[in-house]
Short mmCIF file of C-alpha atoms and ligand atoms in Angstrom, two decimals:
data_model
loop_
_atom_site.label_atom_id
_atom_site.label_comp_id
_atom_site.label_asym_id
_atom_site.label_seq_id
_atom_site.Cartn_x
_atom_site.Cartn_y
_atom_site.Cartn_z
CA MET G 1 6.26 -31.95 -19.79
CA SER G 2 8.01 -30.30 -22.73
CA ASN G 3 7.27 -26.71 -23.62
CA THR G 4 5.34 -27.87 -26.71
CA ASP G 5 2.84 -30.03 -24.78
CA ARG G 6 1.21 -27.21 -22.91
CA GLN G 7 -2.51 -26.63 -22.57
CA TYR G 8 -2.25 -23.02 -23.75
CA ASP G 9 -0.07 -21.05 -26.14
CA LEU G 10 -0.36 -17.95 -24.01
CA VAL G 11 -1.62 -16.81 -20.61
CA VAL G 12 -2.14 -13.07 -20.02
CA TRP G 13 -1.57 -12.74 -16.27
CA GLY G 14 -2.97 -9.51 -14.80
CA ALA G 15 -5.77 -9.49 -17.39
CA THR G 16 -8.17 -7.70 -14.99
CA GLY G 17 -5.89 -4.63 -14.72
CA VAL G 18 -5.82 -1.59 -16.99
CA ALA G 19 -3.02 -2.77 -19.29
CA GLY G 20 -3.88 -6.49 -19.08
CA ARG G 21 -7.45 -5.91 -20.17
CA LEU G 22 -6.26 -3.94 -23.21
CA VAL G 23 -3.84 -6.74 -24.11
CA ALA G 24 -6.67 -9.29 -23.86
CA GLU G 25 -8.89 -7.05 -26.04
CA HIS G 26 -6.11 -6.71 -28.59
CA LEU G 27 -5.62 -10.48 -28.77
CA THR G 28 -9.33 -11.33 -29.08
CA ALA G 29 -9.71 -8.67 -31.79
CA GLN G 30 -6.68 -9.85 -33.80
CA TYR G 31 -6.77 -13.63 -33.38
CA THR G 32 -9.26 -16.49 -33.27
CA PRO G 33 -9.51 -19.67 -31.19
CA GLU G 34 -8.26 -21.52 -34.31
CA THR G 35 -4.99 -19.55 -34.32
CA LEU G 36 -4.38 -18.99 -30.61
CA GLU G 37 -5.08 -21.02 -27.46
CA PHE G 38 -5.05 -18.36 -24.83
CA ALA G 39 -6.25 -17.98 -21.25
CA LEU G 40 -6.98 -15.03 -19.01
CA GLY G 41 -4.91 -15.06 -15.83
CA GLY G 42 -5.45 -13.22 -12.57
CA ARG G 43 -6.02 -13.60 -8.86
CA ASN G 44 -9.78 -13.11 -8.73
CA GLU G 45 -12.00 -15.59 -10.56
CA ASN G 46 -15.13 -13.41 -10.48
CA ARG G 47 -13.32 -10.47 -12.06
CA LEU G 48 -11.81 -12.77 -14.68
CA ARG G 49 -15.27 -14.20 -15.52
CA GLU G 50 -16.67 -10.68 -15.89
CA LEU G 51 -13.82 -9.85 -18.24
CA GLU G 52 -14.43 -13.06 -20.18
CA ALA G 53 -18.09 -12.07 -20.63
CA ASP G 54 -17.13 -8.57 -21.84
CA LEU G 55 -14.59 -9.91 -24.31
CA ILE G 56 -17.02 -12.47 -25.72
CA ALA G 57 -19.69 -9.78 -26.08
CA GLN G 58 -17.24 -7.62 -28.10
CA SER G 59 -16.05 -10.47 -30.32
CA GLU G 60 -17.57 -12.59 -33.07
CA ALA G 61 -14.86 -15.24 -32.95
CA TRP G 62 -14.57 -16.11 -29.25
CA GLU G 63 -17.32 -18.02 -27.48
CA GLU G 64 -15.38 -18.81 -24.33
CA LEU G 65 -12.03 -17.99 -22.76
CA PRO G 66 -10.45 -20.18 -20.13
CA VAL G 67 -9.30 -18.52 -16.91
CA VAL G 68 -6.35 -19.50 -14.75
CA ILE G 69 -5.91 -18.32 -11.18
CA GLY G 70 -2.58 -17.22 -9.81
CA ASP G 71 -1.66 -14.95 -6.94
CA ALA G 72 1.80 -13.41 -6.62
CA THR G 73 1.78 -14.36 -2.95
CA GLU G 74 1.16 -18.07 -3.74
CA PRO G 75 4.19 -19.59 -5.52
CA ASP G 76 2.37 -22.90 -6.23
CA SER G 77 -0.27 -21.05 -8.22
CA LEU G 78 2.47 -19.37 -10.31
CA ARG G 79 4.11 -22.73 -10.97
CA GLU G 80 0.76 -24.06 -12.21
CA ILE G 81 0.38 -21.14 -14.58
CA ALA G 82 3.94 -21.49 -15.87
CA HIS G 83 3.45 -25.22 -16.51
CA SER G 84 0.12 -24.71 -18.27
CA THR G 85 1.38 -22.57 -21.13
CA ARG G 86 4.21 -22.01 -23.60
CA VAL G 87 4.29 -18.25 -23.03
CA VAL G 88 3.18 -16.00 -20.17
CA CYS G 89 2.66 -12.32 -20.72
CA THR G 90 2.33 -10.44 -17.45
CA THR G 91 0.99 -7.03 -16.53
CA VAL G 92 1.01 -7.65 -12.76
CA GLY G 93 3.00 -4.75 -11.37
CA PRO G 94 4.78 -3.10 -9.66
CA TYR G 95 7.16 -5.83 -10.73
CA THR G 96 9.56 -5.11 -7.87
CA THR G 97 6.70 -6.14 -5.57
CA TYR G 98 4.92 -8.87 -7.53
CA GLY G 99 7.16 -9.95 -10.40
CA THR G 100 9.96 -12.20 -9.18
CA GLY G 101 7.92 -15.32 -8.38
CA LEU G 102 6.57 -15.62 -11.91
CA VAL G 103 10.01 -15.19 -13.49
CA GLU G 104 11.30 -17.97 -11.24
CA ALA G 105 8.31 -20.21 -12.07
CA CYS G 106 8.74 -19.65 -15.83
CA ILE G 107 12.44 -20.49 -15.74
CA ASP G 108 11.69 -23.57 -13.67
CA ALA G 109 9.12 -24.71 -16.25
CA GLY G 110 11.14 -23.68 -19.34
CA THR G 111 8.35 -21.26 -20.26
CA ASP G 112 8.82 -18.07 -22.27
CA TYR G 113 7.78 -14.80 -20.71
CA CYS G 114 7.28 -11.12 -21.56
CA ASP G 115 6.28 -8.13 -19.44
CA LEU G 116 5.85 -4.36 -19.23
CA THR G 117 8.35 -3.47 -16.59
CA GLY G 118 10.12 -0.13 -16.57
CA GLU G 119 11.74 -0.81 -13.18
CA VAL G 120 15.50 -0.73 -13.82
CA ASN G 121 16.32 -1.81 -10.25
CA TRP G 122 14.17 -4.92 -10.59
CA ILE G 123 15.51 -5.90 -14.02
CA ARG G 124 19.04 -5.62 -12.70
CA GLU G 125 18.12 -7.93 -9.79
CA ILE G 126 16.55 -10.45 -12.19
CA VAL G 127 19.58 -10.31 -14.50
CA ASP G 128 21.94 -11.03 -11.62
CA ARG G 129 19.87 -13.78 -10.05
CA TYR G 130 18.41 -15.58 -13.04
CA HIS G 131 20.20 -14.95 -16.35
CA ASP G 132 22.37 -18.07 -16.23
CA GLU G 133 19.48 -20.26 -15.08
CA ALA G 134 17.24 -18.92 -17.84
CA VAL G 135 19.93 -19.66 -20.44
CA GLU G 136 20.27 -23.20 -19.16
CA ALA G 137 16.49 -23.73 -19.05
CA GLY G 138 16.02 -22.27 -22.57
CA SER G 139 13.51 -19.84 -21.13
CA ARG G 140 13.26 -16.45 -22.86
CA ILE G 141 12.44 -13.80 -20.25
CA VAL G 142 11.83 -10.67 -22.31
CA HIS G 143 11.40 -7.57 -20.18
CA SER G 144 10.06 -4.15 -21.15
CA CYS G 145 7.77 -4.98 -24.06
CA GLY G 146 5.65 -1.81 -23.81
CA PHE G 147 6.27 1.87 -24.50
CA ASP G 148 9.29 1.27 -22.31
CA SER G 149 11.24 0.07 -24.20
CA ILE G 150 10.07 -1.34 -27.56
CA PRO G 151 10.08 1.88 -29.64
CA ALA G 152 13.57 2.89 -28.45
CA ASP G 153 15.10 -0.59 -28.52
CA LEU G 154 13.54 -1.64 -31.82
CA ALA G 155 14.23 1.69 -33.57
CA THR G 156 17.90 1.29 -32.58
CA LEU G 157 17.93 -2.26 -33.93
CA LEU G 158 16.31 -1.09 -37.19
CA VAL G 159 18.91 1.64 -37.69
CA GLN G 160 21.80 -0.65 -36.84
CA SER G 161 20.55 -3.49 -39.05
CA TYR G 162 20.17 -1.02 -41.94
CA ALA G 163 23.68 0.32 -41.32
CA ALA G 164 25.10 -3.21 -41.33
CA SER G 165 23.36 -4.20 -44.56
CA GLU G 166 23.88 -0.95 -46.53
CA PHE G 167 27.20 0.37 -45.20
CA ASP G 168 28.79 -2.67 -43.60
CA VAL G 169 29.54 -0.73 -40.40
CA PRO G 170 27.40 0.04 -37.36
CA CYS G 171 26.36 3.55 -36.31
CA GLU G 172 28.64 4.78 -33.54
CA LEU G 173 25.77 6.87 -32.12
CA VAL G 174 22.00 6.40 -32.07
CA ARG G 175 19.93 9.21 -30.63
CA LEU G 176 16.24 8.73 -29.93
CA TYR G 177 13.81 11.62 -30.08
CA LEU G 178 10.54 11.43 -28.18
CA GLU G 179 8.95 13.77 -30.70
CA ASP G 180 5.40 13.91 -29.66
CA GLY G 181 3.19 12.01 -27.35
CA GLU G 182 -0.18 12.30 -25.71
CA GLY G 183 -1.58 9.80 -23.26
CA GLY G 184 -2.48 9.02 -19.69
CA VAL G 185 -1.05 7.32 -16.65
CA SER G 186 -2.66 4.47 -14.70
CA GLY G 187 -2.54 3.71 -11.00
CA GLY G 188 -0.37 0.67 -11.75
CA THR G 189 2.21 2.83 -13.52
CA ALA G 190 2.15 5.47 -10.78
CA ALA G 191 2.67 2.76 -8.16
CA SER G 192 5.57 1.33 -10.17
CA ILE G 193 7.28 4.73 -10.47
CA ALA G 194 6.87 5.24 -6.72
CA THR G 195 8.31 1.76 -6.10
CA VAL G 196 11.48 2.62 -8.04
CA PHE G 197 11.99 5.79 -5.98
CA GLU G 198 11.27 3.87 -2.79
CA ALA G 199 13.86 1.22 -3.73
CA ALA G 200 16.41 3.93 -4.56
CA SER G 201 15.92 5.48 -1.13
CA THR G 202 16.47 2.24 0.80
CA ASP G 203 18.59 -0.11 -1.30
CA PRO G 204 22.18 0.72 -2.34
CA LEU G 205 22.03 -1.84 -5.17
CA ALA G 206 18.93 -0.15 -6.59
CA ARG G 207 20.70 3.23 -6.39
CA GLN G 208 23.65 1.76 -8.25
CA ALA G 209 21.33 0.32 -10.92
CA LEU G 210 19.88 3.78 -11.46
CA SER G 211 23.20 5.63 -11.50
CA ASN G 212 25.38 3.37 -13.67
CA PRO G 213 24.50 3.77 -17.39
CA TYR G 214 25.64 0.17 -17.97
CA SER G 215 23.84 -1.38 -14.98
CA LEU G 216 21.83 -3.79 -17.14
CA ALA G 217 24.86 -5.10 -19.01
CA PRO G 218 26.14 -8.52 -17.96
CA PRO G 219 28.20 -8.59 -14.75
CA GLY G 220 31.83 -7.73 -15.51
CA GLU G 221 30.79 -5.53 -18.47
CA ARG G 222 29.20 -2.68 -16.55
CA SER G 223 31.35 0.20 -17.74
CA GLY G 224 31.94 1.97 -21.02
CA VAL G 225 32.29 5.24 -22.90
CA ASP G 226 28.66 6.30 -22.70
CA PRO G 227 28.19 8.99 -20.05
CA GLY G 228 24.49 8.22 -19.47
CA GLU G 229 21.38 10.29 -19.73
CA GLN G 230 21.32 13.99 -20.53
CA ARG G 231 20.21 16.14 -17.60
CA LEU G 232 20.28 19.69 -19.00
CA PRO G 233 19.07 21.41 -22.20
CA ARG G 234 21.53 20.89 -25.02
CA TYR G 235 21.72 21.94 -28.67
CA ASP G 236 21.83 18.85 -30.87
CA PRO G 237 23.50 19.33 -34.28
CA LEU G 238 22.22 15.92 -35.41
CA CYS G 239 18.58 17.09 -35.39
CA SER G 240 19.36 20.86 -35.53
CA ALA G 241 17.27 21.64 -32.46
CA TRP G 242 17.47 22.13 -28.73
CA THR G 243 16.79 19.02 -26.70
CA ALA G 244 15.66 18.29 -23.15
CA PRO G 245 16.13 15.18 -21.02
CA SER G 246 13.58 12.43 -21.68
CA PRO G 247 11.81 10.89 -18.66
CA MET G 248 12.21 7.47 -20.24
CA ALA G 249 15.93 7.77 -20.99
CA PRO G 250 17.14 6.12 -17.75
CA MET G 251 15.22 2.98 -18.68
CA ASN G 252 15.46 2.91 -22.47
CA GLU G 253 19.17 3.70 -22.75
CA ARG G 254 20.10 0.90 -20.35
CA VAL G 255 17.89 -1.58 -22.21
CA ILE G 256 19.57 -0.64 -25.53
CA ARG G 257 23.04 -1.11 -24.01
CA ARG G 258 21.94 -4.52 -22.73
CA SER G 259 20.71 -5.43 -26.23
CA ASN G 260 24.13 -4.57 -27.67
CA ALA G 261 25.88 -6.61 -24.98
CA LEU G 262 23.60 -9.67 -25.28
CA LEU G 263 23.99 -9.72 -29.06
CA GLY G 264 27.78 -9.80 -28.65
CA TYR G 265 28.48 -6.08 -29.31
CA PRO G 266 27.58 -5.96 -33.03
CA TRP G 267 27.33 -2.14 -32.62
CA GLY G 268 30.79 -1.98 -31.03
CA ARG G 269 31.99 -1.44 -27.48
CA GLU G 270 32.27 2.30 -28.19
CA PHE G 271 28.59 2.53 -29.22
CA ARG G 272 26.66 5.38 -27.61
CA CYS G 273 22.92 5.95 -27.38
CA SER G 274 20.75 8.61 -25.82
CA GLU G 275 17.09 9.52 -25.66
CA VAL G 276 15.95 13.14 -25.58
CA VAL G 277 12.92 15.35 -26.14
CA PRO G 278 13.55 17.72 -29.09
CA THR G 279 12.13 21.26 -29.14
CA THR G 280 13.07 23.82 -31.84
CA SER G 281 16.25 25.47 -33.09
CA GLY G 282 15.89 29.09 -31.88
CA PRO G 283 15.93 30.77 -28.46
CA LEU G 284 12.37 29.58 -27.82
CA GLY G 285 13.62 26.04 -28.27
CA LEU G 286 16.16 26.62 -25.52
CA VAL G 287 13.45 28.06 -23.26
CA SER G 288 11.16 25.07 -23.88
CA ALA G 289 14.01 22.60 -23.32
CA GLY G 290 14.86 24.43 -20.09
CA ALA G 291 11.24 24.25 -18.93
CA ILE G 292 11.06 20.51 -19.65
CA ALA G 293 14.39 19.86 -17.91
CA GLY G 294 13.28 21.97 -14.91
CA GLY G 295 9.92 20.20 -14.65
CA LEU G 296 11.55 16.79 -14.82
CA GLY G 297 14.17 17.76 -12.24
CA LEU G 298 11.50 19.06 -9.86
CA GLY G 299 9.37 15.93 -10.32
CA THR G 300 12.37 13.70 -9.64
CA MET G 301 13.27 15.69 -6.53
CA ALA G 302 9.70 15.54 -5.22
CA LEU G 303 9.43 11.78 -5.78
CA SER G 304 12.76 11.23 -4.02
CA VAL G 305 11.35 12.58 -0.75
CA GLY G 306 9.38 9.86 1.08
CA PRO G 307 6.61 12.02 2.63
CA ILE G 308 6.03 13.92 -0.65
CA ARG G 309 5.93 10.61 -2.52
CA SER G 310 3.34 9.18 -0.09
CA THR G 311 1.24 12.33 -0.29
CA LEU G 312 1.28 12.28 -4.09
CA GLN G 313 0.31 8.61 -4.07
CA GLN G 314 -2.51 9.23 -1.65
CA PHE G 315 -3.99 12.38 -3.14
CA ALA G 316 -2.69 13.01 -6.67
CA PHE G 317 -1.96 9.71 -8.41
CA PRO G 318 -4.71 7.37 -9.67
CA ASP G 319 -5.32 4.21 -7.63
CA PRO G 320 -4.30 0.76 -8.91
CA GLY G 321 -6.96 -0.38 -11.40
CA GLU G 322 -7.67 3.21 -12.55
CA GLY G 323 -6.35 4.44 -15.89
CA PRO G 324 -6.97 6.64 -18.89
CA THR G 325 -10.50 6.76 -20.37
CA ARG G 326 -11.36 5.04 -23.65
CA ALA G 327 -11.39 8.44 -25.39
CA GLU G 328 -7.93 9.26 -24.01
CA ILE G 329 -6.62 5.89 -25.18
CA GLU G 330 -8.11 6.24 -28.66
CA ASN G 331 -7.13 9.90 -29.12
CA GLY G 332 -3.58 9.48 -27.84
CA HIS G 333 -0.52 9.17 -30.08
CA PHE G 334 3.27 9.09 -30.07
CA THR G 335 6.26 9.31 -32.38
CA VAL G 336 9.72 8.06 -31.52
CA ARG G 337 12.38 8.86 -34.12
CA ALA G 338 15.91 7.49 -34.13
CA LEU G 339 18.85 9.08 -35.92
CA GLY G 340 21.94 6.94 -36.30
CA ARG G 341 25.29 8.42 -37.25
CA GLY G 342 28.02 6.27 -38.76
CA THR G 343 31.12 6.50 -40.91
CA ALA G 344 31.49 4.30 -43.98
CA THR G 345 34.60 4.00 -46.17
CA ASP G 346 33.24 6.74 -48.45
CA GLY G 347 32.22 9.14 -45.68
CA PRO G 348 29.70 9.77 -42.94
CA PHE G 349 26.03 8.78 -43.15
CA VAL G 350 22.90 9.43 -41.11
CA LEU G 351 20.04 6.94 -40.88
CA ARG G 352 16.60 7.48 -39.54
CA ALA G 353 13.93 5.17 -38.13
CA GLU G 354 10.47 6.02 -36.88
CA ILE G 355 7.97 4.17 -34.75
CA SER G 356 4.65 5.85 -34.17
CA ALA G 357 1.04 5.05 -33.36
CA ASP G 358 -2.25 6.89 -33.19
CA ARG G 359 -3.15 5.56 -29.74
CA ASP G 360 -2.16 6.38 -26.21
CA PRO G 361 1.47 5.19 -25.95
CA GLY G 362 1.34 3.63 -22.47
CA TYR G 363 -1.94 1.74 -22.88
CA GLY G 364 -3.45 1.51 -26.39
CA ALA G 365 -0.13 1.14 -28.21
CA THR G 366 1.50 -0.70 -25.29
CA ALA G 367 -1.21 -3.37 -25.46
CA GLN G 368 -0.44 -3.85 -29.17
CA MET G 369 3.31 -3.99 -28.48
CA LEU G 370 3.10 -6.47 -25.59
CA GLY G 371 0.49 -8.59 -27.37
CA GLU G 372 2.60 -8.81 -30.54
CA ALA G 373 5.84 -9.46 -28.61
CA ALA G 374 4.03 -12.39 -26.98
CA MET G 375 2.84 -13.61 -30.39
CA CYS G 376 6.42 -13.54 -31.70
CA LEU G 377 7.36 -15.88 -28.84
CA VAL G 378 4.29 -18.08 -29.38
CA PHE G 379 4.89 -18.47 -33.11
CA GLU G 380 8.71 -18.57 -32.80
CA GLU G 381 8.94 -15.50 -35.01
CA THR G 382 12.28 -14.23 -33.80
CA ASP G 383 15.62 -13.68 -35.45
CA SER G 384 17.47 -13.79 -32.16
CA PRO G 385 20.54 -15.96 -31.71
CA LEU G 386 19.54 -16.35 -28.03
CA SER G 387 17.33 -19.24 -26.97
CA GLY G 388 17.19 -18.29 -23.30
CA GLY G 389 18.18 -15.67 -20.76
CA ILE G 390 17.02 -12.38 -19.33
CA LEU G 391 16.52 -10.57 -22.62
CA THR G 392 15.43 -7.29 -24.20
CA PRO G 393 12.96 -6.92 -27.09
CA ALA G 394 15.76 -6.31 -29.64
CA SER G 395 17.97 -9.14 -28.40
CA GLY G 396 15.24 -11.66 -27.58
CA ILE G 397 12.85 -11.11 -30.49
CA GLY G 398 14.42 -8.75 -33.03
CA LEU G 399 13.15 -7.52 -36.39
CA PRO G 400 10.12 -9.86 -36.77
CA LEU G 401 8.49 -7.69 -34.10
CA ALA G 402 8.68 -4.71 -36.50
CA ASP G 403 6.67 -6.66 -39.09
CA ARG G 404 4.03 -7.62 -36.54
CA LEU G 405 3.70 -4.04 -35.31
CA ARG G 406 3.21 -2.81 -38.89
CA ASP G 407 0.57 -5.50 -39.41
CA VAL G 408 -1.46 -4.20 -36.45
CA GLY G 409 -1.29 -0.57 -37.58
CA LEU G 410 1.82 1.04 -36.10
CA THR G 411 4.10 3.03 -38.41
CA VAL G 412 7.57 1.48 -38.49
CA THR G 413 10.06 2.84 -41.04
CA VAL G 414 13.81 2.93 -41.53
CA GLY G 415 16.10 4.39 -44.18
CA GLU G 416 18.66 7.06 -44.97
CA ARG G 417 17.73 10.40 -43.50
CA SER G 418 16.18 11.75 -46.71
CA ARG G 419 14.48 8.58 -47.97
CA PRO G 420 12.85 6.34 -45.38
CA THR G 421 11.64 2.93 -46.55
CA GLU G 422 9.15 0.49 -45.06
N1 LIG E 1 6.17 -0.16 -20.04
C1 LIG E 1 5.06 0.48 -20.27
O1 LIG E 1 4.99 1.18 -21.23
C2 LIG E 1 3.89 0.28 -19.36
C3 LIG E 1 2.63 0.72 -19.74
C4 LIG E 1 1.56 0.47 -18.91
C5 LIG E 1 1.75 -0.21 -17.71
N2 LIG E 1 2.99 -0.61 -17.38
C6 LIG E 1 3.24 -1.36 -16.15
O2 LIG E 1 2.36 -2.46 -16.11
C7 LIG E 1 2.01 -2.74 -14.76
C8 LIG E 1 0.48 -2.83 -14.66
O3 LIG E 1 -0.09 -1.56 -14.89
P1 LIG E 1 -1.68 -1.41 -14.84
O4 LIG E 1 -1.97 0.00 -15.07
O5 LIG E 1 -2.34 -2.42 -15.71
O6 LIG E 1 -1.95 -1.80 -13.31
P2 LIG E 1 -3.30 -2.23 -12.60
O7 LIG E 1 -4.47 -1.73 -13.38
O8 LIG E 1 -3.17 -1.88 -11.17
O9 LIG E 1 -3.29 -3.83 -12.78
C9 LIG E 1 -2.49 -4.66 -12.00
C10 LIG E 1 -2.91 -6.10 -12.18
O10 LIG E 1 -2.15 -6.87 -11.24
C11 LIG E 1 -3.05 -7.70 -10.52
N3 LIG E 1 -2.52 -7.98 -9.19
C12 LIG E 1 -2.26 -7.13 -8.18
N4 LIG E 1 -1.78 -7.80 -7.11
C13 LIG E 1 -1.72 -9.11 -7.47
C14 LIG E 1 -1.33 -10.29 -6.84
N5 LIG E 1 -0.90 -10.31 -5.56
N6 LIG E 1 -1.38 -11.46 -7.52
C15 LIG E 1 -1.84 -11.50 -8.78
N7 LIG E 1 -2.25 -10.40 -9.45
C16 LIG E 1 -2.20 -9.23 -8.79
C17 LIG E 1 -4.35 -6.93 -10.44
O11 LIG E 1 -5.39 -7.83 -10.16
P3 LIG E 1 -6.83 -7.34 -9.61
O12 LIG E 1 -7.55 -6.81 -10.81
O13 LIG E 1 -7.43 -8.58 -9.07
O14 LIG E 1 -6.58 -6.28 -8.57
C18 LIG E 1 -4.40 -6.38 -11.87
O15 LIG E 1 -4.86 -7.36 -12.77
C19 LIG E 1 2.64 -1.64 -13.92
O16 LIG E 1 3.84 -2.12 -13.36
C20 LIG E 1 2.94 -0.54 -14.91
O17 LIG E 1 4.04 0.26 -14.56
C21 LIG E 1 4.06 -0.38 -18.17
#
């Protein structure tokens, strides 16, 4: 069966979870049965039918939604899902625990795939085991299509594409600023964070993936000039403020370096990127940056210790299936700004891109990002030169994703520092 003869355009697997439900809501609100053949996927038919009833009650356009059953522990069921659809979008995590079977099934079926993983150790394993097979099968496996790592990866692509078209040279540095953000954490995300720390404590390859800034680059290309994520407060002349380490830097920076590598190094082999949290320019800015760095360091230390990690999971973190309230999702927001510094023949330039949303970054806005990344794959709206492989949002989809995100209400701008354009 060719990829175009499938029963569905898209299956959302994990639709009964916190993020999956929001993705399904986003799709039923934005699209109609005339424009999208999509099915709800999960392991429990009753829960899927309840979700179907809720979605139909909220929607004027949808009168029924097919459900497909697949359990991560039953490879045949994953093969059936992968063969039933052109694209699978999965929110079944932790991906280290549940994700590999579906990737394998999608490659086997030549099906496109996108997910929400922020688990560097797992992506590295998938890259090493499956990249060549996915290229051969023409299967686009696009990881990290949520708050990790679309804003950072796409903002970098926007800045670099602008630099190429206006100045004919790439930026040698792109720095990402997690400027403001308010949102919650779900049990699924907490479990995934714990899984990464667990892997780092037991598996030397996972430790390597987390310590090498180039660990997601192709094998043989895993070194370079970039020193990796910032760990201490630092004054940043580019944004004229003190900055602290960003909790998402270990993930987002590696994804951006993989984008550059997969695209054939259009931003140069000397390209550097970093993600930070900016504070202010004066002594108070230093104090705030110090407090953020200290808090992050303490959190990392605590999660690295097995018994503390288990205790936090048992008593402090939400359980799988629990997440932010509707009010928290609707009142949340985030802004990620990118500044790119380059040198043209007539002197230096600084570019700026911004991606922001007025919803909780990890759930409300993530559902929009994952849903629209999936739609880019469904409708072949990509400007990527890559027709298969283990890909990133920038390398596997590219700028058409920016247009789709604008269409669903996110702010996405790019321009020279003083005059941003749509
Ligand atoms: N990158 C980002 O910005 C971002 C944002 C949000 C979430 N995430 C990631 O997305 C993942 C999901 O998060 P979440 O909060 O939605 O988690 P969740 O609420 O716990 O949902 C997990 C989903 O996986 C399903 N599931 C669990 N075990 C399964 C199995 N053996 N076979 C098939 N399905 C199974 C659950 O089904 P049941 O309902 O039947 O239990 C549920 O639908 C996590 O890895 C999280 O880190 C990433």
